[in-house]
N, CA, C and O of each residue as an XYZ file, in Angstrom:
604
protein
N     -13.648     13.696    -16.728
C     -12.762     12.569    -16.498
C     -13.546     11.446    -15.812
O     -14.342     11.704    -14.909
N     -13.322     10.220    -16.236
C     -14.044      9.091    -15.663
C     -13.360      8.592    -14.389
O     -12.311      9.107    -14.000
N     -13.947      7.608    -13.758
C     -13.391      7.098    -12.507
C     -12.569      5.829    -12.703
O     -12.298      5.125    -11.731
N     -12.171      5.524    -13.920
C     -11.337      4.360    -14.174
C      -9.911      4.614    -13.704
O      -9.420      5.742    -13.723
N      -9.264      3.537    -13.284
C      -7.880      3.614    -12.798
C      -6.884      3.182    -13.864
O      -5.675      3.201    -13.633
N      -7.388      2.793    -15.028
C      -6.543      2.358    -16.133
C      -7.418      2.018    -17.323
O      -8.646      2.024    -17.232
N      -6.773      1.723    -18.434
C      -7.507      1.315    -19.634
C      -6.760      0.152    -20.272
O      -5.529      0.131    -20.300
N      -7.512     -0.810    -20.781
C      -6.927     -1.975    -21.444
C      -7.585     -2.115    -22.807
O      -8.777     -2.407    -22.909
N      -6.789     -1.903    -23.858
C      -7.257     -2.110    -25.225
C      -6.936     -3.541    -25.638
O      -5.848     -4.047    -25.363
N      -7.885     -4.184    -26.297
C      -7.590     -5.479    -26.892
C      -8.258     -5.536    -28.254
O      -9.206     -4.802    -28.533
N      -7.751     -6.411    -29.086
C      -8.292     -6.575    -30.423
C      -7.267     -7.244    -31.309
O      -6.122     -7.451    -30.906
N      -7.676     -7.578    -32.499
C      -6.815     -8.306    -33.408
C      -5.599     -7.476    -33.814
O      -5.603     -6.249    -33.719
N      -4.576     -8.166    -34.261
C      -3.363     -7.488    -34.738
C      -3.711     -6.537    -35.866
O      -4.440     -6.890    -36.792
N      -3.183     -5.332    -35.778
C      -3.358     -4.366    -36.856
C      -4.556     -3.451    -36.746
O      -4.787     -2.650    -37.652
N      -5.344     -3.534    -35.653
C      -6.550     -2.693    -35.571
C      -6.293     -1.295    -35.022
O      -7.166     -0.433    -35.121
N      -5.118     -1.048    -34.444
C      -4.811      0.292    -33.947
C      -4.694      0.419    -32.442
O      -4.864      1.513    -31.905
N      -4.409     -0.667    -31.749
C      -4.282     -0.611    -30.280
C      -3.099      0.250    -29.851
O      -3.226      1.071    -28.942
N      -1.962      0.068    -30.494
C      -0.775      0.856    -30.151
C      -0.997      2.329    -30.487
O      -0.583      3.210    -29.733
N      -1.636      2.587    -31.593
C      -1.958      3.961    -31.984
C      -2.882      4.602    -30.944
O      -2.653      5.736    -30.525
N      -3.917      3.881    -30.533
C      -4.848      4.394    -29.519
C      -4.105      4.654    -28.211
O      -4.339      5.666    -27.551
N      -3.219      3.746    -27.844
C      -2.438      3.920    -26.609
C      -1.600      5.190    -26.670
O      -1.532      5.943    -25.699
N      -0.961      5.425    -27.815
C      -0.111      6.620    -27.937
C      -0.942      7.901    -27.886
O      -0.490      8.902    -27.330
N      -2.135      7.888    -28.449
C      -3.000      9.071    -28.395
C      -3.450      9.363    -26.968
O      -3.443     10.515    -26.535
N      -3.837      8.331    -26.244
C      -4.258      8.521    -24.841
C      -3.076      9.009    -24.008
O      -3.223      9.929    -23.203
N      -1.909      8.401    -24.196
C      -0.719      8.796    -23.430
C      -0.374     10.270    -23.655
O       0.047     10.961    -22.727
N      -0.550     10.744    -24.879
C      -0.226     12.139    -25.203
C      -1.174     13.118    -24.524
O      -0.812     14.277    -24.322
N      -2.370     12.682    -24.169
C      -3.372     13.577    -23.604
C      -3.577     13.427    -22.101
O      -4.227     14.269    -21.481
N      -3.036     12.377    -21.513
C      -3.274     12.135    -20.094
C      -1.942     12.066    -19.356
O      -1.005     11.418    -19.821
N      -1.860     12.729    -18.218
C      -0.631     12.739    -17.425
C      -0.501     11.459    -16.612
O      -1.477     10.743    -16.388
N       0.713     11.189    -16.181
C       1.030     10.065    -15.289
C       0.585      8.716    -15.842
O      -0.015      7.911    -15.129
N       0.882      8.475    -17.110
C       0.509      7.212    -17.729
C       1.733      6.345    -17.979
O       2.851      6.844    -18.107
N       1.507      5.056    -18.046
C       2.530      4.095    -18.445
C       1.879      3.149    -19.447
O       0.831      2.565    -19.171
N       2.505      3.003    -20.605
C       1.980      2.105    -21.634
C       2.583      0.719    -21.436
O       3.794      0.565    -21.277
N       1.708     -0.287    -21.448
C       2.118     -1.684    -21.362
C       1.673     -2.342    -22.662
O       0.501     -2.682    -22.822
N       2.588     -2.516    -23.568
C       2.276     -3.098    -24.876
C       2.590     -4.592    -24.842
O       3.679     -4.994    -24.434
N       1.641     -5.401    -25.268
C       1.801     -6.846    -25.226
C       3.027     -7.352    -25.973
O       3.664     -8.311    -25.538
N       3.365     -6.716    -27.093
C       4.547     -7.140    -27.850
C       5.834     -6.880    -27.063
O       6.763     -7.686    -27.105
N       5.885     -5.769    -26.357
C       7.075     -5.437    -25.556
C       7.170     -6.370    -24.350
O       8.256     -6.844    -24.016
N       6.036     -6.634    -23.697
C       6.029     -7.554    -22.556
C       6.487     -8.934    -23.014
O       7.253     -9.600    -22.318
N       6.024     -9.357    -24.170
C       6.433    -10.670    -24.702
C       7.937    -10.693    -24.971
O       8.593    -11.703    -24.716
N       8.484     -9.605    -25.477
C       9.917     -9.556    -25.797
C      10.793     -9.613    -24.546
O      11.810    -10.306    -24.547
N      10.418     -8.891    -23.467
C      11.286     -8.769    -22.309
C      10.894     -9.617    -21.100
O      11.736     -9.896    -20.247
N       9.642    -10.026    -21.015
C       9.188    -10.777    -19.845
C       8.625    -12.145    -20.215
O       8.901    -13.132    -19.532
N       7.863    -12.214    -21.256
C       7.170    -13.454    -21.618
C       7.830    -14.161    -22.796
O       7.155    -14.834    -23.575
N       9.133    -14.011    -22.929
C       9.849    -14.658    -24.027
C       9.809    -16.179    -23.928
O      10.139    -16.880    -24.884
N       9.400    -16.683    -22.760
C       9.289    -18.123    -22.556
C       7.964    -18.687    -23.063
O       7.750    -19.898    -23.014
N       7.082    -17.830    -23.544
C       5.749    -18.260    -23.957
C       5.619    -18.350    -25.474
O       6.294    -17.644    -26.223
N       4.731    -19.240    -25.897
C       4.360    -19.339    -27.312
C       3.040    -18.618    -27.527
O       2.751    -17.622    -26.864
N       2.238    -19.127    -28.457
C       1.000    -18.454    -28.819
C      -0.236    -19.339    -28.651
O      -1.293    -19.046    -29.210
N      -0.101    -20.416    -27.886
C      -1.270    -21.246    -27.594
C      -2.225    -20.452    -26.698
O      -1.841    -19.429    -26.131
N      -3.443    -20.917    -26.575
C      -4.398    -20.231    -25.700
C      -3.874    -20.206    -24.275
O      -3.992    -19.184    -23.599
N      -3.297    -21.310    -23.797
C      -2.746    -21.349    -22.440
C      -1.645    -20.299    -22.259
O      -1.626    -19.581    -21.260
N      -0.735    -20.215    -23.225
C       0.336    -19.214    -23.141
C      -0.219    -17.789    -23.223
O       0.278    -16.892    -22.543
N      -1.223    -17.582    -24.034
C      -1.855    -16.257    -24.123
C      -2.502    -15.874    -22.790
O      -2.443    -14.717    -22.376
N      -3.122    -16.856    -22.122
C      -3.729    -16.596    -20.811
C      -2.671    -16.215    -19.781
O      -2.892    -15.313    -18.973
N      -1.535    -16.886    -19.802
C      -0.429    -16.543    -18.896
C       0.057    -15.128    -19.199
O       0.286    -14.336    -18.285
N       0.213    -14.815    -20.473
C       0.687    -13.484    -20.887
C      -0.200    -12.370    -20.338
O       0.306    -11.400    -19.774
N      -1.526    -12.499    -20.496
C      -2.373    -11.399    -20.034
C      -2.456    -11.345    -18.506
O      -2.707    -10.275    -17.952
N      -2.256    -12.451    -17.820
C      -2.178    -12.401    -16.350
C      -0.934    -11.642    -15.918
O      -0.980    -10.871    -14.960
N       0.166    -11.849    -16.608
C       1.397    -11.100    -16.317
C       1.175     -9.612    -16.572
O       1.598     -8.768    -15.782
N       0.515     -9.304    -17.669
C       0.254     -7.903    -17.992
C      -0.665     -7.267    -16.962
O      -0.490     -6.103    -16.601
N      -1.640     -8.028    -16.490
C      -2.517     -7.541    -15.419
C      -1.693     -7.233    -14.170
O      -1.912     -6.207    -13.525
N      -0.758     -8.101    -13.823
C       0.111     -7.860    -12.670
C       0.920     -6.585    -12.818
O       1.069     -5.825    -11.861
N       1.440     -6.347    -14.010
C       2.182     -5.106    -14.266
C       1.256     -3.905    -14.107
O       1.648     -2.895    -13.521
N       0.043     -4.003    -14.619
C      -0.928     -2.908    -14.494
C      -1.220     -2.618    -13.026
O      -1.325     -1.454    -12.640
N      -1.352     -3.648    -12.208
C      -1.597     -3.467    -10.768
C      -0.425     -2.742    -10.101
O      -0.633     -1.853     -9.275
N       0.785     -3.114    -10.454
C       1.971     -2.437     -9.894
C       1.940     -0.959    -10.268
O       2.239     -0.104     -9.434
N       1.588     -0.657    -11.493
C       1.526      0.732    -11.954
C       0.452      1.498    -11.196
O       0.690      2.628    -10.769
N      -0.722      0.907    -11.023
C      -1.794      1.553    -10.263
C      -1.351      1.805     -8.826
O      -1.593      2.881     -8.280
N      -0.704      0.819     -8.214
C      -0.238      0.976     -6.834
C       0.841      2.039     -6.699
O       1.103      2.523     -5.598
N       1.467      2.405     -7.811
C       2.467      3.478     -7.828
C       1.849      4.818     -8.219
O       2.559      5.782     -8.504
N       0.520      4.863     -8.230
C      -0.241      6.082     -8.546
C      -0.055      6.572     -9.977
O      -0.035      7.776    -10.236
N       0.079      5.634    -10.892
C       0.106      5.948    -12.308
C      -1.082      5.283    -12.978
O      -1.741      4.427    -12.387
N      -1.350      5.676    -14.199
C      -2.484      5.195    -14.977
C      -1.962      4.261    -16.075
O      -1.306      4.727    -17.006
N      -2.240      2.947    -15.987
C      -1.761      2.043    -17.035
C      -2.635      2.090    -18.283
O      -3.863      2.135    -18.204
N      -1.974      2.079    -19.430
C      -2.631      1.947    -20.722
C      -2.089      0.654    -21.313
O      -0.942      0.599    -21.757
N      -2.909     -0.372    -21.317
C      -2.467     -1.708    -21.701
C      -3.036     -2.062    -23.072
O      -4.164     -1.689    -23.397
N      -2.258     -2.780    -23.872
C      -2.800     -3.280    -25.139
C      -2.340     -4.708    -25.373
O      -1.163     -5.040    -25.231
N      -3.301     -5.538    -25.735
C      -3.024     -6.950    -26.012
C      -3.954     -7.440    -27.110
O      -5.010     -6.857    -27.359
N      -3.550     -8.503    -27.751
C      -4.416     -9.139    -28.739
C      -5.455     -9.986    -28.013
O      -6.629     -9.983    -28.381
N      -5.031    -10.701    -26.995
C      -5.878    -11.680    -26.322
C      -6.549    -11.101    -25.081
O      -6.011    -10.206    -24.428
N      -7.719    -11.620    -24.773
C      -8.430    -11.323    -23.526
C      -9.302    -12.524    -23.214
O      -9.759    -13.222    -24.118
N      -9.535    -12.763    -21.919
C     -10.414    -13.864    -21.520
C     -11.352    -13.407    -20.407
O     -11.210    -12.305    -19.877
N     -12.291    -14.245    -20.066
C     -13.298    -13.926    -19.056
C     -12.669    -13.682    -17.690
O     -13.035    -12.731    -17.001
N     -11.728    -14.529    -17.294
C     -11.101    -14.402    -15.973
C     -10.441    -13.042    -15.783
O     -10.692    -12.361    -14.789
N      -9.605    -12.648    -16.727
C      -8.906    -11.362    -16.601
C      -9.886    -10.207    -16.765
O      -9.720     -9.173    -16.119
N     -10.899    -10.353    -17.609
C     -11.881     -9.275    -17.759
C     -12.594     -8.998    -16.432
O     -12.908     -7.848    -16.127
N     -12.847    -10.036    -15.650
C     -13.461     -9.847    -14.323
C     -12.502     -9.142    -13.365
O     -12.926     -8.304    -12.570
N     -11.220     -9.475    -13.435
C     -10.222     -8.806    -12.593
C     -10.131     -7.323    -12.953
O      -9.997     -6.474    -12.072
N     -10.204     -7.019    -14.230
C     -10.142     -5.626    -14.675
C     -11.329     -4.832    -14.147
O     -11.179     -3.695    -13.699
N     -12.494     -5.435    -14.203
C     -13.686     -4.757    -13.689
C     -13.534     -4.462    -12.202
O     -13.858     -3.366    -11.745
N     -13.046     -5.430    -11.456
C     -12.836     -5.270    -10.010
C     -11.849     -4.134     -9.710
O     -12.019     -3.396     -8.740
N     -10.828     -4.005    -10.545
C      -9.787     -2.981    -10.355
C     -10.137     -1.649    -11.014
O      -9.348     -0.705    -10.962
N     -11.311     -1.568    -11.630
C     -11.752     -0.358    -12.329
C     -10.812      0.018    -13.476
O     -10.463      1.184    -13.662
N     -10.413     -1.002    -14.236
C      -9.650     -0.796    -15.465
C     -10.633     -0.992    -16.614
O     -11.225     -2.061    -16.760
N     -10.799      0.033    -17.416
C     -11.772      0.011    -18.517
C     -11.283     -0.912    -19.623
O     -10.192     -0.717    -20.160
N     -12.078     -1.908    -19.962
C     -11.754     -2.859    -21.014
C     -12.420     -2.412    -22.310
O     -13.644     -2.296    -22.383
N     -11.600     -2.162    -23.336
C     -12.088     -1.622    -24.601
C     -11.568     -2.470    -25.757
O     -10.360     -2.644    -25.924
N     -12.490     -2.989    -26.543
C     -12.098     -3.731    -27.741
C     -12.070     -2.768    -28.918
O     -13.026     -2.029    -29.156
N     -10.962     -2.785    -29.650
C     -10.848     -1.976    -30.857
C     -11.035     -2.901    -32.049
O     -10.397     -3.948    -32.156
N     -11.924     -2.489    -32.937
C     -12.188     -3.243    -34.160
C     -11.916     -2.341    -35.357
O     -11.898     -1.116    -35.240
N     -11.706     -2.969    -36.504
C     -11.455     -2.229    -37.739
C     -11.910     -3.085    -38.914
O     -12.444     -4.179    -38.729
N     -11.696     -2.582    -40.108
C     -12.030     -3.322    -41.321
C     -11.038     -4.469    -41.477
O      -9.941     -4.287    -42.006
N     -11.434     -5.651    -41.010
C     -10.515     -6.778    -40.957
C     -10.221     -7.382    -42.318
O      -9.193     -8.041    -42.481
N     -11.072     -7.184    -43.279
C     -10.803     -7.730    -44.613
C      -9.489     -7.168    -45.159
O      -8.665     -7.908    -45.697
N      -9.304     -5.864    -45.018
C      -8.063     -5.234    -45.476
C      -6.876     -5.697    -44.636
O      -5.801     -5.975    -45.167
N      -7.078     -5.777    -43.326
C      -5.993     -6.164    -42.427
C      -5.559     -7.603    -42.687
O      -4.360     -7.880    -42.724
N      -6.501     -8.520    -42.867
C      -6.162     -9.913    -43.135
C      -5.291    -10.040    -44.386
O      -4.403    -10.891    -44.441
N      -5.542     -9.201    -45.380
C      -4.775     -9.266    -46.622
C      -3.365     -8.705    -46.460
O      -2.420     -9.220    -47.058
N      -3.215     -7.644    -45.649
C      -1.944     -6.928    -45.558
C      -1.053     -7.344    -44.391
O       0.168     -7.373    -44.541
N      -1.623     -7.662    -43.247
C      -0.846     -7.835    -42.014
C      -0.131     -9.178    -41.989
O      -0.740    -10.216    -42.248
N       1.159     -9.159    -41.678
C       1.988    -10.375    -41.697
C       1.526    -11.425    -40.683
O       1.773    -12.614    -40.883
N       0.866    -11.013    -39.604
C       0.407    -11.951    -38.581
C      -0.522    -13.016    -39.154
O      -0.535    -14.148    -38.671
N      -1.282    -12.674    -40.157
C      -2.316    -13.569    -40.671
C      -1.849    -14.452    -41.827
O      -2.655    -15.177    -42.411
N      -0.592    -14.403    -42.156
C      -0.060    -15.178    -43.277
C       0.553    -16.492    -42.790
O       1.553    -16.478    -42.073
N      -0.027    -17.606    -43.168
C       0.542    -18.943    -42.963
C       1.032    -19.211    -41.540
O       2.132    -19.734    -41.362
N       0.253    -18.868    -40.543
C       0.614    -19.122    -39.154
C      -0.512    -19.839    -38.444
O      -1.666    -19.797    -38.870
N      -0.154    -20.505    -37.340
C      -1.133    -21.165    -36.486
C      -1.276    -20.399    -35.185
O      -0.435    -19.562    -34.857
N      -2.343    -20.685    -34.438
C      -2.609    -20.040    -33.147
C      -2.729    -18.524    -33.284
O      -2.164    -17.780    -32.481
N      -3.450    -18.075    -34.280
C      -3.647    -16.649    -34.534
C      -5.068    -16.269    -34.121
O      -6.046    -16.840    -34.604
N      -5.159    -15.289    -33.216
C      -6.467    -14.797    -32.799
C      -7.133    -14.144    -34.003
O      -6.526    -13.332    -34.702
N      -8.384    -14.509    -34.231
C      -9.130    -13.988    -35.367
C      -9.067    -14.892    -36.577
O      -9.886    -14.782    -37.489
N      -8.096    -15.782    -36.584
C      -7.964    -16.725    -37.691
C      -8.392    -18.116    -37.229
O      -9.347    -18.681    -37.762
N      -7.693    -18.667    -36.244
C      -8.075    -19.982    -35.730
C      -8.292    -20.005    -34.221
O      -8.507    -21.071    -33.645
N      -8.237    -18.846    -33.575
C      -8.568    -18.710    -32.152
C      -9.607    -17.602    -32.024
O      -9.441    -16.516    -32.578
N     -10.681    -17.887    -31.286
C     -11.753    -16.900    -31.086
C     -11.843    -16.492    -29.631
O     -11.449    -17.242    -28.737
N     -12.363    -15.297    -29.398
C     -12.576    -14.806    -28.039
C     -13.763    -15.512    -27.393
O     -14.709    -15.915    -28.071
N     -13.696    -15.656    -26.065
C     -14.856    -16.097    -25.295
C     -15.795    -14.903    -25.151
O     -15.477    -13.799    -25.594
N     -16.934    -15.126    -24.539
C     -17.878    -14.027    -24.307
C     -17.611    -13.388    -22.954
O     -17.474    -14.077    -21.943
N     -17.540    -12.076    -22.948
C     -17.401    -11.284    -21.736
C     -17.769     -9.847    -22.086
O     -17.909     -9.506    -23.261
N     -17.923     -9.010    -21.072
C     -18.363     -7.631    -21.308
C     -17.173     -6.713    -21.556
O     -16.118     -6.841    -20.935
N     -17.378     -5.784    -22.485
C     -16.370     -4.787    -22.815
C     -17.043     -3.650    -23.570
O     -18.167     -3.778    -24.053
N     -16.335     -2.551    -23.655
C     -16.755     -1.430    -24.483
C     -16.113     -1.646    -25.855
O     -15.024     -2.214    -25.939
N     -16.763     -1.208    -26.916
C     -16.218     -1.411    -28.261
C     -16.072     -0.070    -28.969
O     -16.946      0.794    -28.896
N     -14.945      0.075    -29.653
C     -14.690      1.247    -30.489
C     -14.249      0.746    -31.858
O     -13.441     -0.176    -31.963
N     -14.788      1.362    -32.901
C     -14.408      1.018    -34.269
C     -13.333      2.004    -34.725
O     -13.538      3.217    -34.683
N     -12.200      1.485    -35.156
C     -11.158      2.338    -35.709
C     -11.486      2.585    -37.178
O     -11.169      1.778    -38.051
N     -12.125      3.714    -37.420
C     -12.521      4.097    -38.769
C     -11.401      4.839    -39.492
O     -11.564      5.295    -40.624
N     -10.257      4.949    -38.808
C      -9.073      5.612    -39.371
C      -9.351      7.063    -39.747
O      -8.842      7.564    -40.750
N     -10.163      7.731    -38.931
C     -10.468      9.134    -39.165
C     -10.693      9.838    -37.828
O     -10.445      9.262    -36.769
N     -11.156     11.065    -37.881
C     -11.377     11.879    -36.677
C     -12.381     11.242    -35.719
O     -12.287     11.438    -34.507
N     -13.320     10.500    -36.236
C     -14.329      9.862    -35.395
C     -13.683      8.909    -34.381
O     -14.139      8.816    -33.241
N     -12.629      8.206    -34.792
C     -11.914      7.304    -33.882
C     -11.321      8.086    -32.713
O     -11.435      7.670    -31.560
N     -10.685      9.222    -33.015
C     -10.103     10.048    -31.966
C     -11.193     10.582    -31.030
O     -10.990     10.647    -29.817
N     -12.325     10.957    -31.578
C     -13.422     11.473    -30.742
C     -13.922     10.392    -29.775
O     -14.249     10.690    -28.626
N     -13.982      9.152    -30.236
C     -14.369      8.040    -29.355
C     -13.320      7.813    -28.274
O     -13.664      7.548    -27.122
N     -12.056      7.912    -28.633
C     -10.977      7.730    -27.658
C     -11.005      8.843    -26.597
O     -10.762      8.584    -25.418
N     -11.296     10.062    -27.014
C     -11.328     11.184    -26.076
C     -12.349     10.960    -24.961
O     -12.157     11.428    -23.838
N     -13.426     10.249    -25.268
C     -14.449      9.950    -24.259
C     -13.886      9.058    -23.152
O     -14.425      9.031    -22.046
N     -12.813      8.336    -23.441
C     -12.240      7.421    -22.448
C     -11.364      8.130    -21.430
O     -11.101      7.589    -20.355
N     -10.909      9.332    -21.753
C     -10.033     10.042    -20.836
C     -10.772     11.198    -20.209
O     -10.203     11.928    -19.398
């Protein structure tokens, strides 16, 4: 077991962040999943999808993760967006930042997020540079083996 106090998955829509979160939750006790879509529905419904709104969203999610850690639980967070400022806060709090990637050519064709929309990460919004661990979702056992190393 590592010395991280939480894990934060980020990556483009459709790469498997929610799936990874559910696998980790099933194998680790005392976890709470913080999914960006759920936070947006119940807490951040006042936000749009501009970079500024995305930055506010992940700061709110970071705050929720801190509350969970202070309650002696392990947060498993997933979001599309990440920035340098929050990545530094995660490092300070010992929350492992992990980017999940996948075959985006297939995802761009199939996923509704990428169809005729603006302010889409991976389409017209790019990530800044910051440090993170990367896992490729190969949609097979190898992905699970990489995830197991995180717990």
